[in-house]
Amino acid sequence: MWQVFIKELIELLRDRKTLFFIIALPMVIFPVVFGVMGFLGTKAAITEQEKMIRYVLVNESVAPEFATALFYHNDFKSMKIEVENEDDIIEKIKADELDLVIVLNKDFKAQFNNSEPSVWKIYFNGSNIIGGTKRKVEEALATFSETLQKEMLINLGFDESQFEVFKKPIKFEEIDTADERESFGEQLGGFIPYLLIPLCLTGAMYPAIDLGAGEKERGTIETLLLTPISRFSLVIGKFLCILTTAVMTALITIFSMIFWSFIVGQLFDVQEVSEILSSVGWLDYGLIVLLLVPVAAIFSATLLAISIYASSYKEAQNYMGPLSIFVIFPVIVGMTPGISLNATWAIVPISNVALAIKELLKGTIDYSLLIPIFASTGVFAFISILFCVYWFNKESVLFR
């Protein structure tokens, strides 16, 4: 068994494709991709925030103070474009001639004097989630509305100090009991398993294809079966080799995340990131790796069974493609707000590991729940290995 394991491992390490997925992908490619995505996203958000909103006010004479405030606002640019009706407004916004049209109510002054609410129509394209047009308009209207409130109360005989109490009768003194690590874990802890668990699948997939369908395609499976090694030892040796590459992928990814986070923290003077990662103890990092081992074992045994069944690389890839969907959905549970690790979720495979990693990063895990997690994933891993051994002993599967 160990001879098979060492032989297969040496052959995999000679394969450039395997080395790319195990080392280059988590160490270099992912950090570069995430860095470029973050840079482009931030740049796009800054560009949108600095963008001047081209607007037209209809019936602006009913509120000249608001028109003047908007005219001199840094975020808005008045356009001399005539709009006739609602269809014309929508057409001009869709044609990108305007970003915003505000139709003031003609009866605004009378409604204000009678202490009645006035309805103004605001037209804009809300599909751009980072555009911020609605937020900027609300900020501009809030300032104008506050001025009207103050004028109304002063007319009723109140002074400015009473206006402040009227505007905000209760002030909250917020005391957040969550420390930085817990907040960080809650916000990003669900994303880490979303990265690690699929990587375990990817790290096991290509070695599994090579050690199963690859042997068939190269015609070496018959030679291997003629060696004085039992089939049980052969399949366990191959399984351990695939498991090693899957766990190594996860280990290198964790090391890469810690390394690059420290580098980014030092280069951009973001000490909070380095301090938060430092607050996660080595015991918790070790538990994260241990939690991934049975999951990687399930993936390794399942993928090897599929690969043994397939008669070629292409066929194996076709069978394994849909498997990623069954992995992604349970992992998404860890990112779903309101779902936390409890006794029920602790026995759901893959989801329990995703939730446990999140809790470990937050520093709020109940360590007693690790027992059902390891038991649940361990049982599934054992069943997967037994099935893989059974599958490898079937002549109709090996020589199909």
PDB file of C-alpha atoms in Angstrom, residues 186-395:
ATOM      1  CA  GLU A 186     -18.911  37.187  10.982  1.00  0.00           C
ATOM      2  CA  GLN A 187     -18.286  39.294   7.869  1.00  0.00           C
ATOM      3  CA  LEU A 188     -15.594  37.208   6.130  1.00  0.00           C
ATOM      4  CA  GLY A 189     -15.666  33.887   7.995  1.00  0.00           C
ATOM      5  CA  GLY A 190     -18.302  32.461   5.647  1.00  0.00           C
ATOM      6  CA  PHE A 191     -16.167  33.292   2.630  1.00  0.00           C
ATOM      7  CA  ILE A 192     -13.091  31.347   3.808  1.00  0.00           C
ATOM      8  CA  PRO A 193     -14.771  27.867   3.666  1.00  0.00           C
ATOM      9  CA  TYR A 194     -16.295  28.886   0.332  1.00  0.00           C
ATOM     10  CA  LEU A 195     -12.684  29.104  -0.850  1.00  0.00           C
ATOM     11  CA  LEU A 196     -11.126  26.194   1.064  1.00  0.00           C
ATOM     12  CA  ILE A 197     -13.675  23.389   0.560  1.00  0.00           C
ATOM     13  CA  PRO A 198     -14.012  23.705  -3.252  1.00  0.00           C
ATOM     14  CA  LEU A 199     -10.205  23.903  -3.367  1.00  0.00           C
ATOM     15  CA  CYS A 200     -10.054  20.509  -1.616  1.00  0.00           C
ATOM     16  CA  LEU A 201     -12.311  19.196  -4.395  1.00  0.00           C
ATOM     17  CA  THR A 202     -10.138  20.766  -7.102  1.00  0.00           C
ATOM     18  CA  GLY A 203      -6.949  19.520  -5.435  1.00  0.00           C
ATOM     19  CA  ALA A 204      -8.311  15.957  -5.473  1.00  0.00           C
ATOM     20  CA  MET A 205      -9.959  16.043  -8.894  1.00  0.00           C
ATOM     21  CA  TYR A 206      -6.981  16.055 -11.255  1.00  0.00           C
ATOM     22  CA  PRO A 207      -4.905  13.453  -9.367  1.00  0.00           C
ATOM     23  CA  ALA A 208      -8.032  11.239  -9.172  1.00  0.00           C
ATOM     24  CA  ILE A 209      -8.530  11.479 -12.934  1.00  0.00           C
ATOM     25  CA  ASP A 210      -4.887  10.630 -13.548  1.00  0.00           C
ATOM     26  CA  LEU A 211      -4.781   7.676 -11.134  1.00  0.00           C
ATOM     27  CA  GLY A 212      -8.029   6.122 -12.353  1.00  0.00           C
ATOM     28  CA  ALA A 213      -9.109   6.990 -15.884  1.00  0.00           C
ATOM     29  CA  GLY A 214      -5.521   7.978 -16.746  1.00  0.00           C
ATOM     30  CA  GLU A 215      -4.261   4.457 -15.946  1.00  0.00           C
ATOM     31  CA  LYS A 216      -6.957   3.013 -18.215  1.00  0.00           C
ATOM     32  CA  GLU A 217      -6.187   5.417 -21.042  1.00  0.00           C
ATOM     33  CA  ARG A 218      -2.435   4.733 -20.855  1.00  0.00           C
ATOM     34  CA  GLY A 219      -3.094   0.975 -20.670  1.00  0.00           C
ATOM     35  CA  THR A 220      -1.117   0.571 -17.428  1.00  0.00           C
ATOM     36  CA  ILE A 221      -4.007  -0.599 -15.237  1.00  0.00           C
ATOM     37  CA  GLU A 222      -3.573  -4.235 -16.355  1.00  0.00           C
ATOM     38  CA  THR A 223       0.174  -4.130 -15.525  1.00  0.00           C
ATOM     39  CA  LEU A 224      -0.606  -2.683 -12.103  1.00  0.00           C
ATOM     40  CA  LEU A 225      -3.131  -5.442 -11.372  1.00  0.00           C
ATOM     41  CA  LEU A 226      -0.544  -8.117 -12.221  1.00  0.00           C
ATOM     42  CA  THR A 227       1.854  -6.893  -9.500  1.00  0.00           C
ATOM     43  CA  PRO A 228       1.916  -8.910  -6.235  1.00  0.00           C
ATOM     44  CA  ILE A 229      -0.070  -6.252  -4.395  1.00  0.00           C
ATOM     45  CA  SER A 230      -3.642  -6.785  -3.275  1.00  0.00           C
ATOM     46  CA  ARG A 231      -6.383  -4.698  -4.861  1.00  0.00           C
ATOM     47  CA  PHE A 232      -7.249  -3.322  -1.434  1.00  0.00           C
ATOM     48  CA  SER A 233      -3.681  -2.006  -1.049  1.00  0.00           C
ATOM     49  CA  LEU A 234      -3.751  -0.594  -4.581  1.00  0.00           C
ATOM     50  CA  VAL A 235      -6.937   1.386  -4.083  1.00  0.00           C
ATOM     51  CA  ILE A 236      -5.994   2.584  -0.581  1.00  0.00           C
ATOM     52  CA  GLY A 237      -2.554   3.651  -1.847  1.00  0.00           C
ATOM     53  CA  LYS A 238      -4.170   5.664  -4.655  1.00  0.00           C
ATOM     54  CA  PHE A 239      -6.742   7.077  -2.242  1.00  0.00           C
ATOM     55  CA  LEU A 240      -4.050   8.235   0.226  1.00  0.00           C
ATOM     56  CA  CYS A 241      -2.135   9.885  -2.605  1.00  0.00           C
ATOM     57  CA  ILE A 242      -5.230  11.830  -3.728  1.00  0.00           C
ATOM     58  CA  LEU A 243      -6.072  12.719  -0.125  1.00  0.00           C
ATOM     59  CA  THR A 244      -2.544  14.078   0.376  1.00  0.00           C
ATOM     60  CA  THR A 245      -2.803  16.420  -2.616  1.00  0.00           C
ATOM     61  CA  ALA A 246      -6.261  17.626  -1.502  1.00  0.00           C
ATOM     62  CA  VAL A 247      -5.085  18.377   2.058  1.00  0.00           C
ATOM     63  CA  MET A 248      -1.870  19.954   0.755  1.00  0.00           C
ATOM     64  CA  THR A 249      -3.959  22.306  -1.416  1.00  0.00           C
ATOM     65  CA  ALA A 250      -5.940  23.391   1.656  1.00  0.00           C
ATOM     66  CA  LEU A 251      -2.778  23.788   3.768  1.00  0.00           C
ATOM     67  CA  ILE A 252      -1.021  25.879   1.125  1.00  0.00           C
ATOM     68  CA  THR A 253      -4.163  28.000   0.734  1.00  0.00           C
ATOM     69  CA  ILE A 254      -4.336  28.711   4.477  1.00  0.00           C
ATOM     70  CA  PHE A 255      -0.616  29.542   4.550  1.00  0.00           C
ATOM     71  CA  SER A 256      -1.056  31.733   1.460  1.00  0.00           C
ATOM     72  CA  MET A 257      -3.978  33.650   3.047  1.00  0.00           C
ATOM     73  CA  ILE A 258      -2.022  34.321   6.250  1.00  0.00           C
ATOM     74  CA  PHE A 259       1.149  35.258   4.346  1.00  0.00           C
ATOM     75  CA  TRP A 260      -0.526  37.641   1.878  1.00  0.00           C
ATOM     76  CA  SER A 261      -2.710  39.198   4.594  1.00  0.00           C
ATOM     77  CA  PHE A 262       0.414  40.067   6.594  1.00  0.00           C
ATOM     78  CA  ILE A 263       2.125  41.423   3.460  1.00  0.00           C
ATOM     79  CA  VAL A 264      -0.919  43.563   2.526  1.00  0.00           C
ATOM     80  CA  GLY A 265      -1.244  44.721   6.136  1.00  0.00           C
ATOM     81  CA  GLN A 266       2.395  45.829   6.228  1.00  0.00           C
ATOM     82  CA  LEU A 267       2.460  47.407   2.746  1.00  0.00           C
ATOM     83  CA  PHE A 268      -0.791  49.371   3.075  1.00  0.00           C
ATOM     84  CA  ASP A 269      -0.470  50.015   6.793  1.00  0.00           C
ATOM     85  CA  VAL A 270      -3.641  48.034   7.573  1.00  0.00           C
ATOM     86  CA  GLN A 271      -2.495  46.764  10.938  1.00  0.00           C
ATOM     87  CA  GLU A 272      -6.001  45.621  11.924  1.00  0.00           C
ATOM     88  CA  VAL A 273      -5.893  42.726   9.412  1.00  0.00           C
ATOM     89  CA  SER A 274      -2.559  41.451  10.755  1.00  0.00           C
ATOM     90  CA  GLU A 275      -3.718  41.865  14.361  1.00  0.00           C
ATOM     91  CA  ILE A 276      -7.010  40.004  13.749  1.00  0.00           C
ATOM     92  CA  LEU A 277      -5.252  37.104  12.005  1.00  0.00           C
ATOM     93  CA  SER A 278      -2.683  37.016  14.821  1.00  0.00           C
ATOM     94  CA  SER A 279      -5.518  36.736  17.359  1.00  0.00           C
ATOM     95  CA  VAL A 280      -6.622  33.432  15.754  1.00  0.00           C
ATOM     96  CA  GLY A 281      -4.574  30.874  17.684  1.00  0.00           C
ATOM     97  CA  TRP A 282      -2.573  28.038  16.135  1.00  0.00           C
ATOM     98  CA  LEU A 283      -4.990  25.576  17.789  1.00  0.00           C
ATOM     99  CA  ASP A 284      -7.848  27.072  15.774  1.00  0.00           C
ATOM    100  CA  TYR A 285      -5.791  27.037  12.571  1.00  0.00           C
ATOM    101  CA  GLY A 286      -4.916  23.395  13.302  1.00  0.00           C
ATOM    102  CA  LEU A 287      -8.599  22.542  13.873  1.00  0.00           C
ATOM    103  CA  ILE A 288      -9.500  24.160  10.554  1.00  0.00           C
ATOM    104  CA  VAL A 289      -7.022  21.854   8.804  1.00  0.00           C
ATOM    105  CA  LEU A 290      -8.272  18.799  10.758  1.00  0.00           C
ATOM    106  CA  LEU A 291     -11.889  19.623   9.849  1.00  0.00           C
ATOM    107  CA  LEU A 292     -10.926  19.625   6.181  1.00  0.00           C
ATOM    108  CA  VAL A 293      -9.302  16.157   6.326  1.00  0.00           C
ATOM    109  CA  PRO A 294     -12.535  14.041   6.453  1.00  0.00           C
ATOM    110  CA  VAL A 295     -14.138  16.325   3.858  1.00  0.00           C
ATOM    111  CA  ALA A 296     -11.109  15.840   1.602  1.00  0.00           C
ATOM    112  CA  ALA A 297     -11.376  12.083   2.253  1.00  0.00           C
ATOM    113  CA  ILE A 298     -15.009  12.079   1.055  1.00  0.00           C
ATOM    114  CA  PHE A 299     -14.009  13.976  -2.084  1.00  0.00           C
ATOM    115  CA  SER A 300     -10.953  11.755  -2.717  1.00  0.00           C
ATOM    116  CA  ALA A 301     -12.833   8.462  -2.395  1.00  0.00           C
ATOM    117  CA  THR A 302     -15.814   9.663  -4.434  1.00  0.00           C
ATOM    118  CA  LEU A 303     -13.652  11.099  -7.209  1.00  0.00           C
ATOM    119  CA  LEU A 304     -11.468   7.983  -7.356  1.00  0.00           C
ATOM    120  CA  ALA A 305     -14.593   5.799  -7.664  1.00  0.00           C
ATOM    121  CA  ILE A 306     -15.858   7.986 -10.533  1.00  0.00           C
ATOM    122  CA  SER A 307     -12.453   7.969 -12.192  1.00  0.00           C
ATOM    123  CA  ILE A 308     -12.172   4.169 -11.943  1.00  0.00           C
ATOM    124  CA  TYR A 309     -15.565   3.856 -13.641  1.00  0.00           C
ATOM    125  CA  ALA A 310     -14.681   6.258 -16.479  1.00  0.00           C
ATOM    126  CA  SER A 311     -12.785   4.859 -19.437  1.00  0.00           C
ATOM    127  CA  SER A 312     -10.993   8.093 -20.407  1.00  0.00           C
ATOM    128  CA  TYR A 313      -9.928  11.542 -19.121  1.00  0.00           C
ATOM    129  CA  LYS A 314     -12.760  13.221 -20.987  1.00  0.00           C
ATOM    130  CA  GLU A 315     -15.415  10.875 -19.626  1.00  0.00           C
ATOM    131  CA  ALA A 316     -14.105  11.330 -16.060  1.00  0.00           C
ATOM    132  CA  GLN A 317     -14.203  15.135 -16.402  1.00  0.00           C
ATOM    133  CA  ASN A 318     -17.785  14.953 -17.697  1.00  0.00           C
ATOM    134  CA  TYR A 319     -18.859  12.901 -14.658  1.00  0.00           C
ATOM    135  CA  MET A 320     -17.010  15.085 -12.136  1.00  0.00           C
ATOM    136  CA  GLY A 321     -18.177  18.482 -13.459  1.00  0.00           C
ATOM    137  CA  PRO A 322     -21.664  18.416 -11.839  1.00  0.00           C
ATOM    138  CA  LEU A 323     -20.115  17.299  -8.520  1.00  0.00           C
ATOM    139  CA  SER A 324     -18.989  20.869  -7.787  1.00  0.00           C
ATOM    140  CA  ILE A 325     -22.662  21.953  -7.622  1.00  0.00           C
ATOM    141  CA  PHE A 326     -23.316  19.483  -4.772  1.00  0.00           C
ATOM    142  CA  VAL A 327     -20.328  20.974  -2.939  1.00  0.00           C
ATOM    143  CA  ILE A 328     -21.117  24.659  -3.464  1.00  0.00           C
ATOM    144  CA  PHE A 329     -24.688  24.554  -2.101  1.00  0.00           C
ATOM    145  CA  PRO A 330     -23.795  23.139   1.347  1.00  0.00           C
ATOM    146  CA  VAL A 331     -20.897  25.601   1.620  1.00  0.00           C
ATOM    147  CA  ILE A 332     -23.224  28.560   0.920  1.00  0.00           C
ATOM    148  CA  VAL A 333     -24.949  27.746   4.223  1.00  0.00           C
ATOM    149  CA  GLY A 334     -21.900  29.170   6.009  1.00  0.00           C
ATOM    150  CA  MET A 335     -22.453  32.515   4.251  1.00  0.00           C
ATOM    151  CA  THR A 336     -26.199  32.637   4.913  1.00  0.00           C
ATOM    152  CA  PRO A 337     -27.143  35.224   7.561  1.00  0.00           C
ATOM    153  CA  GLY A 338     -29.010  33.860  10.562  1.00  0.00           C
ATOM    154  CA  ILE A 339     -27.645  30.306  10.303  1.00  0.00           C
ATOM    155  CA  SER A 340     -25.173  29.345  13.009  1.00  0.00           C
ATOM    156  CA  LEU A 341     -23.571  26.109  14.170  1.00  0.00           C
ATOM    157  CA  ASN A 342     -25.815  24.062  16.460  1.00  0.00           C
ATOM    158  CA  ALA A 343     -26.459  20.380  17.220  1.00  0.00           C
ATOM    159  CA  THR A 344     -28.604  19.930  14.089  1.00  0.00           C
ATOM    160  CA  TRP A 345     -26.226  21.605  11.647  1.00  0.00           C
ATOM    161  CA  ALA A 346     -23.289  19.757  13.262  1.00  0.00           C
ATOM    162  CA  ILE A 347     -24.395  16.477  11.640  1.00  0.00           C
ATOM    163  CA  VAL A 348     -24.954  17.876   8.124  1.00  0.00           C
ATOM    164  CA  PRO A 349     -21.833  17.016   6.090  1.00  0.00           C
ATOM    165  CA  ILE A 350     -19.830  19.856   4.489  1.00  0.00           C
ATOM    166  CA  SER A 351     -22.225  22.514   5.877  1.00  0.00           C
ATOM    167  CA  ASN A 352     -21.083  21.626   9.403  1.00  0.00           C
ATOM    168  CA  VAL A 353     -17.427  22.142   8.440  1.00  0.00           C
ATOM    169  CA  ALA A 354     -18.204  25.481   6.735  1.00  0.00           C
ATOM    170  CA  LEU A 355     -20.069  26.718   9.826  1.00  0.00           C
ATOM    171  CA  ALA A 356     -17.364  25.409  12.195  1.00  0.00           C
ATOM    172  CA  ILE A 357     -14.580  27.232  10.276  1.00  0.00           C
ATOM    173  CA  LYS A 358     -16.623  30.433  10.485  1.00  0.00           C
ATOM    174  CA  GLU A 359     -17.102  30.012  14.257  1.00  0.00           C
ATOM    175  CA  LEU A 360     -13.402  29.210  14.740  1.00  0.00           C
ATOM    176  CA  LEU A 361     -12.405  32.415  12.944  1.00  0.00           C
ATOM    177  CA  LYS A 362     -14.891  34.374  15.079  1.00  0.00           C
ATOM    178  CA  GLY A 363     -13.553  32.749  18.239  1.00  0.00           C
ATOM    179  CA  THR A 364     -17.085  31.811  19.355  1.00  0.00           C
ATOM    180  CA  ILE A 365     -17.180  28.066  18.649  1.00  0.00           C
ATOM    181  CA  ASP A 366     -18.603  25.577  21.133  1.00  0.00           C
ATOM    182  CA  TYR A 367     -15.786  22.991  21.038  1.00  0.00           C
ATOM    183  CA  SER A 368     -18.147  20.184  22.156  1.00  0.00           C
ATOM    184  CA  LEU A 369     -19.857  20.438  18.724  1.00  0.00           C
ATOM    185  CA  LEU A 370     -16.624  19.302  17.074  1.00  0.00           C
ATOM    186  CA  ILE A 371     -17.385  15.724  18.221  1.00  0.00           C
ATOM    187  CA  PRO A 372     -20.601  15.299  16.129  1.00  0.00           C
ATOM    188  CA  ILE A 373     -18.919  17.156  13.254  1.00  0.00           C
ATOM    189  CA  PHE A 374     -15.955  14.774  13.132  1.00  0.00           C
ATOM    190  CA  ALA A 375     -18.264  11.778  13.721  1.00  0.00           C
ATOM    191  CA  SER A 376     -20.659  12.784  10.929  1.00  0.00           C
ATOM    192  CA  THR A 377     -18.021  13.590   8.290  1.00  0.00           C
ATOM    193  CA  GLY A 378     -15.923  10.607   9.444  1.00  0.00           C
ATOM    194  CA  VAL A 379     -18.826   8.185   8.876  1.00  0.00           C
ATOM    195  CA  PHE A 380     -19.466   9.585   5.386  1.00  0.00           C
ATOM    196  CA  ALA A 381     -15.737   9.397   4.604  1.00  0.00           C
ATOM    197  CA  PHE A 382     -15.590   5.758   5.784  1.00  0.00           C
ATOM    198  CA  ILE A 383     -18.625   4.816   3.662  1.00  0.00           C
ATOM    199  CA  SER A 384     -17.069   6.561   0.635  1.00  0.00           C
ATOM    200  CA  ILE A 385     -13.800   4.633   1.072  1.00  0.00           C
ATOM    201  CA  LEU A 386     -15.637   1.299   1.464  1.00  0.00           C
ATOM    202  CA  PHE A 387     -17.610   1.988  -1.702  1.00  0.00           C
ATOM    203  CA  CYS A 388     -14.419   2.941  -3.562  1.00  0.00           C
ATOM    204  CA  VAL A 389     -12.739  -0.359  -2.503  1.00  0.00           C
ATOM    205  CA  TYR A 390     -15.846  -2.333  -3.529  1.00  0.00           C
ATOM    206  CA  TRP A 391     -15.964  -0.481  -6.865  1.00  0.00           C
ATOM    207  CA  PHE A 392     -12.274  -1.167  -7.580  1.00  0.00           C
ATOM    208  CA  ASN A 393     -12.813  -4.915  -7.057  1.00  0.00           C
ATOM    209  CA  LYS A 394     -15.523  -5.156  -9.726  1.00  0.00           C
ATOM    210  CA  GLU A 395     -14.162  -6.490 -13.044  1.00  0.00           C
TER     211      GLU A 395
END
